[in-house]
Short mmCIF file of C-alpha atoms in Angstrom, two decimals:
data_model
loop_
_atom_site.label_atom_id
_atom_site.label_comp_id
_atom_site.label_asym_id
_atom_site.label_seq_id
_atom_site.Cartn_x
_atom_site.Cartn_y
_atom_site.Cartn_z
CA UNK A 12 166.77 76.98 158.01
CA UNK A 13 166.00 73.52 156.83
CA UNK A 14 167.86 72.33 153.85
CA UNK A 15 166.80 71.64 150.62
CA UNK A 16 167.11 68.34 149.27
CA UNK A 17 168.67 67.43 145.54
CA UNK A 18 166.80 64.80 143.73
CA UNK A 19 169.55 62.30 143.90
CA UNK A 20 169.69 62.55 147.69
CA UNK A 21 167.61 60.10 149.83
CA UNK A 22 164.12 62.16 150.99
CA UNK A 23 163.02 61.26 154.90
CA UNK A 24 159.94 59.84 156.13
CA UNK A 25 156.73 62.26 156.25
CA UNK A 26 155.06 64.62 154.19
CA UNK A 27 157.29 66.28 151.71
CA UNK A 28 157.49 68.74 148.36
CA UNK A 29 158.50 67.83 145.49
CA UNK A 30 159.21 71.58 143.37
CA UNK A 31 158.69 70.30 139.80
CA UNK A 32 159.13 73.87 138.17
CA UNK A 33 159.49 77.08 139.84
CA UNK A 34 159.25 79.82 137.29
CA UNK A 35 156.74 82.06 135.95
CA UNK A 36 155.06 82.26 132.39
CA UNK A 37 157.35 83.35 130.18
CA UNK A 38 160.48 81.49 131.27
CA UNK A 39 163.25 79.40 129.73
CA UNK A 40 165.53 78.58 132.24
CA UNK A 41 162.72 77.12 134.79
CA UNK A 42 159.90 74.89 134.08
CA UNK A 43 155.97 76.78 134.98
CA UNK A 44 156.04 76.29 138.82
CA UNK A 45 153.77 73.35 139.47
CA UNK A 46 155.05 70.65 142.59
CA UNK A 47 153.76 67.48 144.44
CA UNK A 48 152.52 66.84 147.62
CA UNK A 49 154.18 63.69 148.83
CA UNK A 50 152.72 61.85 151.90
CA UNK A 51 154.78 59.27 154.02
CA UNK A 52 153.12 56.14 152.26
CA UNK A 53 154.03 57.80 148.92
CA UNK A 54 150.70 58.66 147.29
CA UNK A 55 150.95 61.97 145.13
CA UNK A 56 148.74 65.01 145.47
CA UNK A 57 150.01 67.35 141.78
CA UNK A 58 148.89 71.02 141.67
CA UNK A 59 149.32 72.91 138.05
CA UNK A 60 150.78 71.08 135.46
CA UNK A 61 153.04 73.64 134.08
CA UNK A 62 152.61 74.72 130.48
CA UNK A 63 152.65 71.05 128.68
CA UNK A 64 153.93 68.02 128.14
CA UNK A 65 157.09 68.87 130.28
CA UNK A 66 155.27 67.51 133.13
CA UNK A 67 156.15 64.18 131.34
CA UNK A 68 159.88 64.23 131.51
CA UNK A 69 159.68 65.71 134.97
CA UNK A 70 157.67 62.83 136.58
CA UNK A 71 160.38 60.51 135.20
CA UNK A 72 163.02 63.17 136.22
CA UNK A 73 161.82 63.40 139.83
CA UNK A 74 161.86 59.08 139.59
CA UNK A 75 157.88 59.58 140.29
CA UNK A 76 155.42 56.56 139.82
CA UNK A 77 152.26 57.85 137.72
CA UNK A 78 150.57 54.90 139.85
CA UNK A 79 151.09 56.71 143.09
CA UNK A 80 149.31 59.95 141.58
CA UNK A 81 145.96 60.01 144.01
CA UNK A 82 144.99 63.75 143.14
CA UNK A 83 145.46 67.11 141.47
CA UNK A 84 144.20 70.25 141.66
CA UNK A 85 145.10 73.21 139.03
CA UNK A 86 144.58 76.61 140.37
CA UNK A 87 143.61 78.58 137.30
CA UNK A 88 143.09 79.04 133.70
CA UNK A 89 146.32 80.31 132.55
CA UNK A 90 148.32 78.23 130.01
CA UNK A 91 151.54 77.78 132.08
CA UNK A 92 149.13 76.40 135.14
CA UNK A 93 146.67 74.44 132.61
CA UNK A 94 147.89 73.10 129.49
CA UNK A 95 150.63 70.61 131.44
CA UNK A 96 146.66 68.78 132.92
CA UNK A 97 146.09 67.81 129.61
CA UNK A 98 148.76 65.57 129.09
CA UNK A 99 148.86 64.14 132.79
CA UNK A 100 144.73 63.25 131.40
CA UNK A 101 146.33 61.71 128.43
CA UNK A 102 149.07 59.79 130.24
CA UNK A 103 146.54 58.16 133.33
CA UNK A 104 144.14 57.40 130.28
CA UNK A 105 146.36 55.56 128.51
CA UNK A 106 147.45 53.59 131.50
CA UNK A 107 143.99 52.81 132.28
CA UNK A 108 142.94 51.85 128.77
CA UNK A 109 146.00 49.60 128.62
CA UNK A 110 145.62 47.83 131.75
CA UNK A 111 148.39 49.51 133.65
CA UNK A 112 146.52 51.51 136.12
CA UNK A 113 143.60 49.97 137.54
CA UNK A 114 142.78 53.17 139.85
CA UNK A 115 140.75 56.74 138.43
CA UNK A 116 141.59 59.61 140.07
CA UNK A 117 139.72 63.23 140.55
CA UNK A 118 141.33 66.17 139.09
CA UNK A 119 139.55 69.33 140.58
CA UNK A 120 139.45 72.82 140.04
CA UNK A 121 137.24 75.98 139.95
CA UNK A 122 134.08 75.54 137.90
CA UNK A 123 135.75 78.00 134.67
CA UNK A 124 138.83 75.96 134.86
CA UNK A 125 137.12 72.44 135.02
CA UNK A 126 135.14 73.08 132.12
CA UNK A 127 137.99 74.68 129.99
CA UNK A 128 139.98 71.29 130.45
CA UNK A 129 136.95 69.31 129.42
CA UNK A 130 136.95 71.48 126.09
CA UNK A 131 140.44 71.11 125.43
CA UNK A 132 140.55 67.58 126.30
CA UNK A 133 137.60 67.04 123.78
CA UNK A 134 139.58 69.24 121.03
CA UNK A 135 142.78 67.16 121.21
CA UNK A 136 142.06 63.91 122.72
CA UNK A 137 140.96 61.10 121.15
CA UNK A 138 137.83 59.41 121.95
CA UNK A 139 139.29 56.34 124.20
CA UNK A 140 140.50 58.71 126.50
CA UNK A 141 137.72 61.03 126.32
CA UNK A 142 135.72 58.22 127.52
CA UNK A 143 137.88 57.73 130.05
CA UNK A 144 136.86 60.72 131.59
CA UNK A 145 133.31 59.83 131.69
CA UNK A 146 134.60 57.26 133.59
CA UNK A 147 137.40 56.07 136.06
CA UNK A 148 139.17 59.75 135.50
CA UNK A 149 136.88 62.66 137.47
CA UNK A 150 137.44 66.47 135.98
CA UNK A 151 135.34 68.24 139.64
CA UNK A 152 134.33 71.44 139.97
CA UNK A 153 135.02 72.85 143.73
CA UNK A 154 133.75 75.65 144.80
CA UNK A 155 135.25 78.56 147.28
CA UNK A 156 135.23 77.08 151.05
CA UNK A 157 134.59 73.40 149.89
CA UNK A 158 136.72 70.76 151.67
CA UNK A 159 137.41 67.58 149.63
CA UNK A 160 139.80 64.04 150.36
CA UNK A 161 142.73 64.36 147.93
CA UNK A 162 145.30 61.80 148.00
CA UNK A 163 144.50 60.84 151.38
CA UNK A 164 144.67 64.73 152.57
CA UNK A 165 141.91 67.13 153.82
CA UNK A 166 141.93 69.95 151.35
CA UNK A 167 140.17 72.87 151.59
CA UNK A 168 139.56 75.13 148.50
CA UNK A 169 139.32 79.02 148.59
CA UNK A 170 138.90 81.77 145.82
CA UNK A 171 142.20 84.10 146.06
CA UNK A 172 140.19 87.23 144.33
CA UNK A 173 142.21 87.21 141.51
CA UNK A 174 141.91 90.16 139.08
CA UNK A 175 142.93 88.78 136.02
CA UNK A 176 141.24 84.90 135.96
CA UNK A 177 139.13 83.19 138.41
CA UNK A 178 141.97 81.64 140.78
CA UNK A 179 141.72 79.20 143.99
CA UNK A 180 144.40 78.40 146.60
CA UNK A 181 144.06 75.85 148.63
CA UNK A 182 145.07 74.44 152.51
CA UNK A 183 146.06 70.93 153.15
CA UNK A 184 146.47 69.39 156.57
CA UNK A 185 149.54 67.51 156.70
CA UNK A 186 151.22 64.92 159.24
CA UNK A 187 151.24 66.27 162.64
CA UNK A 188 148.34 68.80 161.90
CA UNK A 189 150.14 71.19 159.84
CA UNK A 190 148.90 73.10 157.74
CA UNK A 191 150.08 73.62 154.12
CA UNK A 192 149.22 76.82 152.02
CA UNK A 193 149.28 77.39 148.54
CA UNK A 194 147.97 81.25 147.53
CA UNK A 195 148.03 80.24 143.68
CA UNK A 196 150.11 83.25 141.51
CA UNK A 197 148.98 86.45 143.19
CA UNK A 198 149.65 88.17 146.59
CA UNK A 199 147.28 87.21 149.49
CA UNK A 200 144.43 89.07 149.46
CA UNK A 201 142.69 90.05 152.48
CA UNK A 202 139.00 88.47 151.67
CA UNK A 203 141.48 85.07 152.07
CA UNK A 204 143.70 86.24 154.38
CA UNK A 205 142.29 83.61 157.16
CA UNK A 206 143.80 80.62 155.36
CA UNK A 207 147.40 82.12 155.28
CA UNK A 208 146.88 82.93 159.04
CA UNK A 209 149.66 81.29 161.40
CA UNK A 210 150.43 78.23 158.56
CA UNK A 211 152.58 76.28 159.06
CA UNK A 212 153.89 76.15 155.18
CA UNK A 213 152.75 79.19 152.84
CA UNK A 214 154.17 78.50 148.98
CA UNK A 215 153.47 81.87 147.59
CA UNK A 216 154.63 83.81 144.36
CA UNK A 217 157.66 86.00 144.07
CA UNK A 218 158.00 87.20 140.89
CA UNK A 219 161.33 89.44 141.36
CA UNK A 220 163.54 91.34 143.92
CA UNK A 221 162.12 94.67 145.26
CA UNK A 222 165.35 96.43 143.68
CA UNK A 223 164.32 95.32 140.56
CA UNK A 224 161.06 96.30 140.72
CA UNK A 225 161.40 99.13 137.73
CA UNK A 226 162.46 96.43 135.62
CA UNK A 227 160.22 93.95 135.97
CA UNK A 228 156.86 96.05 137.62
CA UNK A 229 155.52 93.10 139.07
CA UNK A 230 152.46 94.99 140.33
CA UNK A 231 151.00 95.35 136.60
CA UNK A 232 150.59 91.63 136.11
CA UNK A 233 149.57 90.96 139.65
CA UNK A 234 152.67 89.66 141.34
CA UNK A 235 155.27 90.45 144.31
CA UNK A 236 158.42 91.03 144.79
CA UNK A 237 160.45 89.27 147.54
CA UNK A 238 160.27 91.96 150.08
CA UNK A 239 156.60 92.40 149.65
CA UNK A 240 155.69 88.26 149.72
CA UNK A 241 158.07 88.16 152.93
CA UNK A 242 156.51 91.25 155.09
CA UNK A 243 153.05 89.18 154.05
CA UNK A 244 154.28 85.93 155.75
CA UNK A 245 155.19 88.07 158.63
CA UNK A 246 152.20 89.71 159.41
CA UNK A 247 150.25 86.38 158.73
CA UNK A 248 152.64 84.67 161.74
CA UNK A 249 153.99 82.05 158.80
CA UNK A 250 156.72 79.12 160.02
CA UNK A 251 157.71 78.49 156.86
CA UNK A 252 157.96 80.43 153.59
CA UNK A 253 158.56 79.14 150.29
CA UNK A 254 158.95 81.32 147.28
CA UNK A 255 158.62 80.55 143.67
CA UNK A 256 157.25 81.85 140.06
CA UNK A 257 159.84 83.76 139.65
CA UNK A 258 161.52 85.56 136.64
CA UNK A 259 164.30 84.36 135.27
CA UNK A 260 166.39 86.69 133.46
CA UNK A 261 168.47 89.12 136.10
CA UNK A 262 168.71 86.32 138.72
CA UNK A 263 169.24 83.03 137.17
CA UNK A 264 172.45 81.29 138.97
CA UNK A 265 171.55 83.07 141.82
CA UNK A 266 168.11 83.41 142.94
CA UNK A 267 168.35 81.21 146.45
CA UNK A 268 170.99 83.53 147.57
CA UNK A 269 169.38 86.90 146.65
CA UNK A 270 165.51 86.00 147.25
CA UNK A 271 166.79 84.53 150.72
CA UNK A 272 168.58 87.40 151.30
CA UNK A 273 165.99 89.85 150.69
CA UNK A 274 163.42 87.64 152.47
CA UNK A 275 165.36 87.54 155.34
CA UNK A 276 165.25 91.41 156.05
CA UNK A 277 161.57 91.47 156.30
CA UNK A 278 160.75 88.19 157.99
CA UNK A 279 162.01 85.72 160.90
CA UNK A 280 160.92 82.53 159.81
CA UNK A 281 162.45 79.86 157.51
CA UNK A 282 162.67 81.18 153.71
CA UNK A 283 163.08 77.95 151.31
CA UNK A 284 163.54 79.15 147.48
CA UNK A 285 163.84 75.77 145.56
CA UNK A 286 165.31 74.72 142.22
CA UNK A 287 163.23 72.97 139.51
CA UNK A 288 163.38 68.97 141.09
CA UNK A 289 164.42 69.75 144.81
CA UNK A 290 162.40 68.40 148.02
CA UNK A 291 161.43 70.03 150.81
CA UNK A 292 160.78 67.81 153.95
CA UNK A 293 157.51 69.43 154.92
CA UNK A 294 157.51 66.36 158.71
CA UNK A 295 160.04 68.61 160.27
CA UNK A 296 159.24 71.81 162.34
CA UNK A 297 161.60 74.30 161.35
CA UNK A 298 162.69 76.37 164.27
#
């Protein structure tokens, strides 16, 4: 298995992940799981924004440069996924209107989502920035199979099937012609299946151990537990699986262990279960 990285420690050349939350809804412990996409020459791809203006301290907390933020993508409606997009609109407008970002940027989702952060941005924005986004900042719609230029990277958008909210995933094509995988917050479903398919990185939600499944019955709200996420990468021929939007009360303090463990029963590749603010070098091939 490839290590994780702390924040503090120097992060390689190449693509790489920066985990800026890793929990689910409802938690305390863990910041809404939202990360970065990091590519060698440092420009920033963001997906979710976590549940508000958290993102904020955790761009300074991960030492990122809101100037190197190319892209972002948020998969779905649901506050913990959404509500952080409003203040990274805020934060680029006010950069822009005050001269310290010259570049706009494209911040794309499903055609629901889009216009749900348009309202909300209207709501509780003021006008400067609203005009902003009639302007140098893009809020695109994307719709199921398109492929669009994010941060430098081919992305390729796909409708997960959700049963709750309208929900995309999306693949990336990194360095070397891997292939990165995000399934949004629910287990793959089969109508998407092809996109999980032999990649090279799937980031997929775990939302508790299979023991604790009585506890926690992951099933009603549309999540997995470890075992179940991990016989999924296995069937799909996954390298490398990394698991996230998790719960937070029985395994706090010792999640890597015990989600690794569990992981490891049902599948042979690498399992990588980060902490809020770790990296994951995404230029090596894990063996």
């Amino acid at each position: 298995m490839l290590p994780l990285m702390r924040i503090s420690d120097h992060c390689p050349g190449g693509d790489s992940l920066i985990a800026l939350g890793t929990g689910a809804a409802m938690v305390t412990e863990y910041y809404n799981t939202c990360f970065v996409l990091r590519s060698d020459d440092g420009r920033l791809l963001l997906t979710d924004g976590g549940g508000g203006g958290e993102i904020m301290r955790r761009f300074k907390q991960a030492h990122l440069d809101w100037n190197a933020l190319e892209g972002m993508f948020i998969t779905h409606c649901h506050c913990d996924h959404l509500l952080g997009a409003v203040w990274v609109v805020r934060k680029l407008a006010t950069m822009i209107l005050r001269g310290e970002r010259q570049e706009g940027m494209s911040i794309c989702a499903l055609p629901e989502v889009a216009n749900a952060l348009r309202t909300i941005c209207s709501l509780t924005l003021g006008p400067k920035e609203n005009a902003v986004l009639e302007g140098p900042l893009c809020i695109e719609a994307v719709r199921d199979g398109e492929t669009r230029f994010l941060a430098g990277r081919e992305c390729t958008f796909f409708d997960i099937h959700s049963l709750k909210a309208p929900q995309f995933g999306f693949s990336a094509l990194l360095e070397g012609e891997k292939r990165f995988v995000c399934m949004g917050d629910e287990p793959v479903d089969a109508r998407c299946s092809r996109y999980a398919l032999g990649a090279d990185w799937l980031a997929a939600e775990t939302y508790c151990l299979d023991s604790m499944r009585d506890v926690f019955h992951p099933e009603k709200i549309r999540h997995s537990t470890v075992k179940e996420t991990a016989e999924q990468a296995e069937r799909f021929g996954v390298r490398n699986l990394i698991l996230w939007h998790t719960e937070d009360r029985a395994t706090f303090g010792q999640r890597r262990e015990l989600f690794t463990e569990e992981a490891a029963r049902h599948y042979s590749g690498n399992v990588f279960v980060p902490d809020d603010l770790e990296h994951i070098a995404l230029s090596e091939r894990a063996s």
